[in-house]
Each structure stands twice: as structure tokens, then as C-alpha cells.
Amino acid sequence: MAQFVRSLHSSRELRVVIPFALLGTIFLASIVLPLAVLSIDALSAPGELARVASDSEAQSAVLLSLEAALLTAVMAGLLGIPLAWLLARVEFPGKGLIQALVDVPLTVPHVVAGIAVLFVYGRRGLIGAPLHHLFGLTFWGSLPGIVVAMLFVSAPFTVSAARLALEAVDPRLERAARSLGAGPWRVLWSVVLPLSWRGLLTAMTLGYARAVSEFGSVVIIAYYPMTAPVKIYDLFLRFGLPEALALSFIVLVISLFIFIALRVLAGSGRQKDIE
């Protein structure tokens, strides 16, 4: 650290580092400050916090969000990582269009996304109607509906991050394995995935984080059963800020804990690889 500081003093980099550090601090403050104020206000009313934490409906909403987000992350991995591999390794006509389509949900307002999902998976939807008729599968007001809504908004994060992780694997290693007689599937399982699993885990983690926080599209297709964000909104409308604040803090703590745990898992895997 001292050597780094000396190197800055011995050059003109401080002229760039100082204003950039200031701007970065302002940016971080815009993220940390609201969360810190929310946490302080919630902890200032421990009785309300304990009451909301012990409420069975609030517990069910939190568990439903965690379950749906986990299912969404798994589905995004199973469906999105193969697409990310194609985008990272294969040149084909319309590749740019496919990449643009993957990112389309990022530009769509979430309420609009919910309505669009509803038209496909609703009771009279293009997919929802035949699935309900043939198998009795209902998306309206159910866990499957919550998952497809979460998947719509979180897929771009998973696919884009997974593509970057796969692109980071040196293609020469794959060609070397192929030259030694390994088939494409064996190269995938023995070379590509072992070298990119941390990035792929990060991609699924980003998808999970985006899914667990989703409100706009979920509330359209499934107001009930309530996920945690929908429950927070419901508490705010019915009882005001204190109860909504308490559940918001609980969801924040749980989400941060899971997100940090997954990132630490990826980081520990990277450290083991280095050793």
C-alpha cells in the first residue's frame, strides 16, 4: 500500500486519482446512505421489528421470494448458460440481434413486463391456456407465474455475465484439448466449465439478486401469494411506513447475507485455484 502511495506521489496520477476518488465516494454514498438510514430507523424500533419478524404472513412472503428466486436462478442457469456459450463461442447470422434481444428486458418498464408475461402465461395466454388445459398448470396467482416473471427481468443479467465468463476462457486451451482427441462435450466439461464456474456462479448470483428484488412484473401476474416486495408494498398501503420499514430491513439483511455468501463462495474457489 505504501509503495502504491509513493508511486502516486512520484507521478501525476494524483490529478486523476483524487477527483475520481471523490466522484466514486459520492456514488457509493448514494448507495450506502439510504440503506444505512433505513437500517438505523428500523433498529430504532426493535419491538415493531420483532413483531413483523414473527408474523406468519411476512415469513411466508420472505420464504416465497427466496424459493422463487432460487428456482429462477437455476432456470436462468440451465437455459441461459447454453445461450451464453453460443454467443461467446459461435459466429452465426443474427448474433447481434440475439444479443440485443437478450438485453431487451432491461429497457422494458417492469409493469409492462408483467403485462407482457401475463398475455403469454395468463389464463388465456399463448402458453398459459394450453398448459392449464392439458396439465392443469396455472401461472396466474401461483409460484410458476412468479418464477416466469422473475425470469423475464433477471435473464439479461445471467446471460450477459455468463457470456463474459465464458469469453474469458482462452480458446487455445479448448483447441489444445481437441487436438489431444477430446470431443466437444468432454472439452466443455473438463476445460470450459472448470475454468469458468466462478464466473457462471456469479452470473447466477446476479440473476438471483435481481429476481428476489422484483416487484413490478410479479405484482401483475401474482399479487397473491405475496412475495416479500409485494408484502412490503401491501404493508405500506394498509399500515403505513413503520411496518413496511421493518419488513424491508429484514429482507435487506437476508438478501445481503445470501448475496455475500455466494460471492464469498466464488472468491474462495478462486483462491483455491491460485494456490
Short mmCIF file of C-alpha atoms in Angstrom, two decimals:
data_model
loop_
_atom_site.label_atom_id
_atom_site.label_comp_id
_atom_site.label_asym_id
_atom_site.label_seq_id
_atom_site.Cartn_x
_atom_site.Cartn_y
_atom_site.Cartn_z
CA MET A 1 0.00 0.00 0.00
CA ALA A 2 2.81 2.39 0.95
CA GLN A 3 4.57 1.65 -2.33
CA PHE A 4 1.37 2.39 -4.21
CA VAL A 5 1.02 5.76 -2.44
CA ARG A 6 4.67 6.62 -3.17
CA SER A 7 4.18 5.76 -6.82
CA LEU A 8 1.25 8.14 -6.98
CA HIS A 9 3.25 10.94 -5.39
CA SER A 10 6.08 10.37 -7.81
CA SER A 11 3.81 10.77 -10.80
CA ARG A 12 0.95 12.97 -11.90
CA GLU A 13 -1.67 10.31 -11.27
CA LEU A 14 -2.94 12.13 -8.19
CA ARG A 15 -4.52 14.66 -10.54
CA VAL A 16 -6.74 11.87 -11.77
CA VAL A 17 -7.00 9.72 -8.65
CA ILE A 18 -8.26 12.46 -6.32
CA PRO A 19 -11.23 13.69 -8.43
CA PHE A 20 -12.11 10.13 -9.41
CA ALA A 21 -11.97 9.04 -5.76
CA LEU A 22 -14.23 11.96 -4.84
CA LEU A 23 -16.76 11.09 -7.53
CA GLY A 24 -16.60 7.42 -6.54
CA THR A 25 -17.22 8.35 -2.91
CA ILE A 26 -20.28 10.37 -3.87
CA PHE A 27 -21.56 7.46 -5.93
CA LEU A 28 -21.02 4.97 -3.08
CA ALA A 29 -22.68 7.35 -0.64
CA SER A 30 -25.78 7.45 -2.85
CA ILE A 31 -25.99 3.67 -2.41
CA VAL A 32 -24.89 3.23 1.19
CA LEU A 33 -26.65 6.23 2.74
CA PRO A 34 -30.27 5.18 2.03
CA LEU A 35 -29.56 1.64 3.22
CA ALA A 36 -27.84 2.93 6.35
CA VAL A 37 -30.70 5.29 7.20
CA LEU A 38 -33.24 2.52 6.59
CA SER A 39 -31.31 0.17 8.88
CA ILE A 40 -30.93 2.76 11.66
CA ASP A 41 -34.62 3.66 11.58
CA ALA A 42 -35.65 0.00 11.62
CA LEU A 43 -33.33 -0.85 14.52
CA SER A 44 -34.63 2.14 16.47
CA ALA A 45 -37.96 0.32 16.84
CA PRO A 46 -36.98 -3.21 17.95
CA GLY A 47 -40.49 -4.04 19.14
CA GLU A 48 -42.00 -3.39 15.71
CA LEU A 49 -39.15 -5.27 14.10
CA ALA A 50 -39.70 -8.31 16.31
CA ARG A 51 -43.46 -8.23 15.75
CA VAL A 52 -43.15 -8.15 11.98
CA ALA A 53 -40.41 -10.81 12.02
CA SER A 54 -42.71 -13.16 13.97
CA ASP A 55 -45.69 -12.57 11.67
CA SER A 56 -46.51 -15.75 9.76
CA GLU A 57 -47.62 -13.90 6.62
CA ALA A 58 -44.39 -11.92 6.50
CA GLN A 59 -42.37 -15.10 7.00
CA SER A 60 -44.27 -16.83 4.20
CA ALA A 61 -43.68 -13.88 1.87
CA VAL A 62 -39.94 -13.89 2.55
CA LEU A 63 -39.66 -17.66 2.09
CA LEU A 64 -41.68 -17.47 -1.13
CA SER A 65 -39.34 -14.80 -2.51
CA LEU A 66 -36.26 -16.85 -1.64
CA GLU A 67 -37.75 -20.03 -3.11
CA ALA A 68 -38.95 -18.37 -6.31
CA ALA A 69 -35.65 -16.53 -6.79
CA LEU A 70 -33.70 -19.76 -6.31
CA LEU A 71 -35.84 -21.56 -8.88
CA THR A 72 -35.43 -18.60 -11.21
CA ALA A 73 -31.64 -18.62 -10.84
CA VAL A 74 -31.50 -22.35 -11.58
CA MET A 75 -33.73 -21.98 -14.63
CA ALA A 76 -31.74 -18.99 -15.85
CA GLY A 77 -28.58 -21.06 -15.50
CA LEU A 78 -29.98 -24.11 -17.28
CA LEU A 79 -31.48 -22.11 -20.13
CA GLY A 80 -29.24 -19.05 -20.25
CA ILE A 81 -25.74 -20.50 -19.92
CA PRO A 82 -26.06 -22.59 -23.13
CA LEU A 83 -27.18 -19.44 -24.93
CA ALA A 84 -24.29 -17.54 -23.39
CA TRP A 85 -21.89 -20.22 -24.67
CA LEU A 86 -23.27 -19.86 -28.20
CA LEU A 87 -22.86 -16.09 -28.03
CA ALA A 88 -19.34 -16.43 -26.68
CA ARG A 89 -18.01 -19.15 -28.99
CA VAL A 90 -20.09 -19.43 -32.17
CA GLU A 91 -20.42 -16.98 -35.03
CA PHE A 92 -23.81 -17.18 -36.74
CA PRO A 93 -26.14 -14.90 -38.72
CA GLY A 94 -28.20 -12.66 -36.48
CA LYS A 95 -25.88 -12.97 -33.50
CA GLY A 96 -26.04 -9.22 -32.85
CA LEU A 97 -29.82 -9.36 -32.93
CA ILE A 98 -29.87 -12.20 -30.40
CA GLN A 99 -27.57 -10.27 -28.09
CA ALA A 100 -29.86 -7.25 -28.37
CA LEU A 101 -32.95 -9.36 -27.66
CA VAL A 102 -31.33 -10.76 -24.52
CA ASP A 103 -30.96 -7.20 -23.20
CA VAL A 104 -34.47 -6.04 -24.16
CA PRO A 105 -35.95 -6.71 -20.67
CA LEU A 106 -33.51 -4.16 -19.28
CA THR A 107 -35.29 -1.40 -21.23
CA VAL A 108 -38.88 -2.52 -20.56
CA PRO A 109 -40.71 -0.97 -17.58
CA HIS A 110 -41.39 -3.75 -15.11
CA VAL A 111 -45.13 -3.25 -15.05
CA VAL A 112 -45.12 -3.54 -18.83
CA ALA A 113 -43.04 -6.70 -18.47
CA GLY A 114 -45.65 -8.11 -16.10
CA ILE A 115 -48.46 -7.39 -18.56
CA ALA A 116 -46.46 -8.95 -21.39
CA VAL A 117 -45.79 -12.06 -19.30
CA LEU A 118 -49.46 -12.19 -18.36
CA PHE A 119 -50.50 -12.24 -22.01
CA VAL A 120 -48.28 -15.27 -22.58
CA TYR A 121 -48.76 -17.21 -19.33
CA GLY A 122 -52.16 -15.98 -18.14
CA ARG A 123 -55.37 -17.97 -18.17
CA ARG A 124 -55.95 -17.10 -21.82
CA GLY A 125 -52.30 -16.71 -22.68
CA LEU A 126 -50.47 -18.24 -25.60
CA ILE A 127 -48.69 -20.73 -23.34
CA GLY A 128 -50.73 -20.48 -20.15
CA ALA A 129 -54.03 -21.54 -21.69
CA PRO A 130 -52.86 -24.83 -23.28
CA LEU A 131 -50.74 -25.76 -20.26
CA HIS A 132 -53.70 -25.20 -17.98
CA HIS A 133 -55.99 -27.18 -20.26
CA LEU A 134 -53.61 -30.11 -20.72
CA PHE A 135 -51.84 -30.31 -17.37
CA GLY A 136 -53.80 -28.06 -15.02
CA LEU A 137 -50.74 -25.80 -14.64
CA THR A 138 -51.73 -22.30 -13.59
CA PHE A 139 -49.42 -19.30 -13.70
CA TRP A 140 -51.89 -16.68 -12.54
CA GLY A 141 -51.51 -16.23 -8.78
CA SER A 142 -49.04 -19.08 -8.33
CA LEU A 143 -45.36 -19.90 -7.85
CA PRO A 144 -44.83 -20.74 -11.56
CA GLY A 145 -46.17 -17.31 -12.50
CA ILE A 146 -43.83 -15.61 -10.04
CA VAL A 147 -40.89 -17.57 -11.46
CA VAL A 148 -41.59 -16.70 -15.10
CA ALA A 149 -41.98 -13.02 -14.19
CA MET A 150 -38.70 -13.08 -12.27
CA LEU A 151 -37.02 -14.95 -15.11
CA PHE A 152 -38.03 -12.32 -17.63
CA VAL A 153 -36.36 -9.48 -15.74
CA SER A 154 -33.32 -11.39 -14.44
CA ALA A 155 -32.32 -13.32 -17.58
CA PRO A 156 -30.22 -10.48 -19.10
CA PHE A 157 -28.02 -10.35 -16.00
CA THR A 158 -27.39 -14.09 -16.04
CA VAL A 159 -26.77 -14.42 -19.78
CA SER A 160 -24.54 -11.35 -20.09
CA ALA A 161 -22.40 -12.23 -17.07
CA ALA A 162 -22.15 -15.87 -18.17
CA ARG A 163 -21.08 -14.82 -21.67
CA LEU A 164 -18.28 -12.70 -20.23
CA ALA A 165 -17.16 -15.59 -18.03
CA LEU A 166 -17.06 -17.98 -20.98
CA GLU A 167 -15.27 -15.47 -23.21
CA ALA A 168 -12.58 -15.20 -20.53
CA VAL A 169 -11.61 -18.85 -21.11
CA ASP A 170 -8.69 -18.95 -23.56
CA PRO A 171 -9.92 -20.68 -26.76
CA ARG A 172 -6.39 -22.06 -27.25
CA LEU A 173 -6.93 -24.34 -24.27
CA GLU A 174 -10.03 -25.75 -25.93
CA ARG A 175 -8.20 -26.24 -29.22
CA ALA A 176 -5.36 -27.98 -27.37
CA ALA A 177 -7.80 -30.37 -25.73
CA ARG A 178 -9.44 -31.07 -29.08
CA SER A 179 -6.02 -31.75 -30.65
CA LEU A 180 -5.43 -34.38 -27.97
CA GLY A 181 -8.56 -36.22 -29.02
CA ALA A 182 -11.17 -34.80 -26.63
CA GLY A 183 -14.64 -34.41 -28.06
CA PRO A 184 -16.64 -31.17 -27.77
CA TRP A 185 -18.66 -32.37 -24.77
CA ARG A 186 -15.54 -33.52 -22.94
CA VAL A 187 -13.85 -30.19 -23.66
CA LEU A 188 -16.89 -28.44 -22.25
CA TRP A 189 -16.96 -30.49 -19.05
CA SER A 190 -13.21 -30.83 -18.47
CA VAL A 191 -11.90 -27.47 -19.69
CA VAL A 192 -14.53 -24.77 -20.12
CA LEU A 193 -16.70 -25.31 -17.06
CA PRO A 194 -13.84 -25.85 -14.56
CA LEU A 195 -12.22 -22.61 -15.73
CA SER A 196 -15.41 -20.55 -15.83
CA TRP A 197 -17.51 -21.92 -12.96
CA ARG A 198 -16.79 -18.95 -10.69
CA GLY A 199 -17.99 -16.52 -13.35
CA LEU A 200 -21.02 -18.69 -14.05
CA LEU A 201 -21.82 -18.81 -10.34
CA THR A 202 -21.55 -15.03 -10.26
CA ALA A 203 -23.91 -14.84 -13.24
CA MET A 204 -26.49 -16.97 -11.44
CA THR A 205 -25.97 -14.92 -8.28
CA LEU A 206 -26.71 -11.72 -10.17
CA GLY A 207 -29.83 -13.34 -11.61
CA TYR A 208 -30.88 -14.44 -8.13
CA ALA A 209 -30.31 -10.99 -6.67
CA ARG A 210 -32.35 -9.38 -9.44
CA ALA A 211 -35.14 -11.93 -9.09
CA VAL A 212 -35.53 -11.71 -5.33
CA SER A 213 -35.97 -7.94 -5.55
CA GLU A 214 -38.53 -7.93 -8.36
CA PHE A 215 -41.86 -6.22 -7.72
CA GLY A 216 -43.40 -4.65 -10.82
CA SER A 217 -43.78 -7.69 -13.05
CA VAL A 218 -44.59 -10.07 -10.18
CA VAL A 219 -47.41 -7.95 -8.77
CA ILE A 220 -49.18 -8.04 -12.15
CA ILE A 221 -49.22 -11.80 -12.59
CA ALA A 222 -49.34 -12.85 -8.92
CA TYR A 223 -50.42 -10.36 -6.26
CA TYR A 224 -51.26 -13.42 -4.20
CA PRO A 225 -49.43 -15.34 -2.91
CA MET A 226 -47.34 -12.35 -1.88
CA THR A 227 -43.61 -12.23 -2.35
CA ALA A 228 -41.59 -10.10 0.06
CA PRO A 229 -41.57 -6.94 -2.12
CA VAL A 230 -45.32 -7.23 -2.70
CA LYS A 231 -45.89 -7.80 1.02
CA ILE A 232 -43.83 -4.70 1.84
CA TYR A 233 -45.97 -2.67 -0.56
CA ASP A 234 -49.13 -4.15 0.96
CA LEU A 235 -47.99 -3.27 4.50
CA PHE A 236 -47.18 0.26 3.38
CA LEU A 237 -50.65 0.73 1.88
CA ARG A 238 -52.50 -0.78 4.85
CA PHE A 239 -50.49 0.28 7.89
CA GLY A 240 -48.02 2.92 6.75
CA LEU A 241 -44.28 3.21 6.89
CA PRO A 242 -43.30 1.57 10.23
CA GLU A 243 -44.37 -1.99 9.38
CA ALA A 244 -43.14 -1.68 5.79
CA LEU A 245 -39.83 -0.40 7.13
CA ALA A 246 -39.43 -3.36 9.49
CA LEU A 247 -40.02 -5.96 6.78
CA SER A 248 -37.81 -4.01 4.37
CA PHE A 249 -34.94 -4.24 6.84
CA ILE A 250 -35.48 -7.97 7.34
CA VAL A 251 -35.50 -8.62 3.59
CA LEU A 252 -32.44 -6.40 3.15
CA VAL A 253 -30.44 -8.33 5.75
CA ILE A 254 -31.42 -11.75 4.39
CA SER A 255 -30.76 -10.77 0.78
CA LEU A 256 -27.37 -9.23 1.58
CA PHE A 257 -26.36 -12.27 3.61
CA ILE A 258 -27.20 -14.69 0.80
CA PHE A 259 -25.61 -12.49 -1.87
CA ILE A 260 -22.39 -12.05 0.13
CA ALA A 261 -22.26 -15.77 0.93
CA LEU A 262 -22.47 -16.67 -2.75
CA ARG A 263 -19.81 -14.12 -3.69
CA VAL A 264 -17.53 -15.41 -0.93
CA LEU A 265 -18.04 -18.94 -2.26
CA ALA A 266 -16.91 -17.83 -5.70
CA GLY A 267 -14.00 -15.93 -4.19
CA SER A 268 -12.85 -18.91 -2.10
CA GLY A 269 -12.90 -21.05 -5.22
CA ARG A 270 -10.69 -18.52 -6.99
CA GLN A 271 -8.22 -18.53 -4.07
CA LYS A 272 -8.03 -22.33 -4.11
CA ASP A 273 -7.31 -22.27 -7.83
CA ILE A 274 -4.48 -19.81 -7.28
CA GLU A 275 -2.96 -21.95 -4.53
#
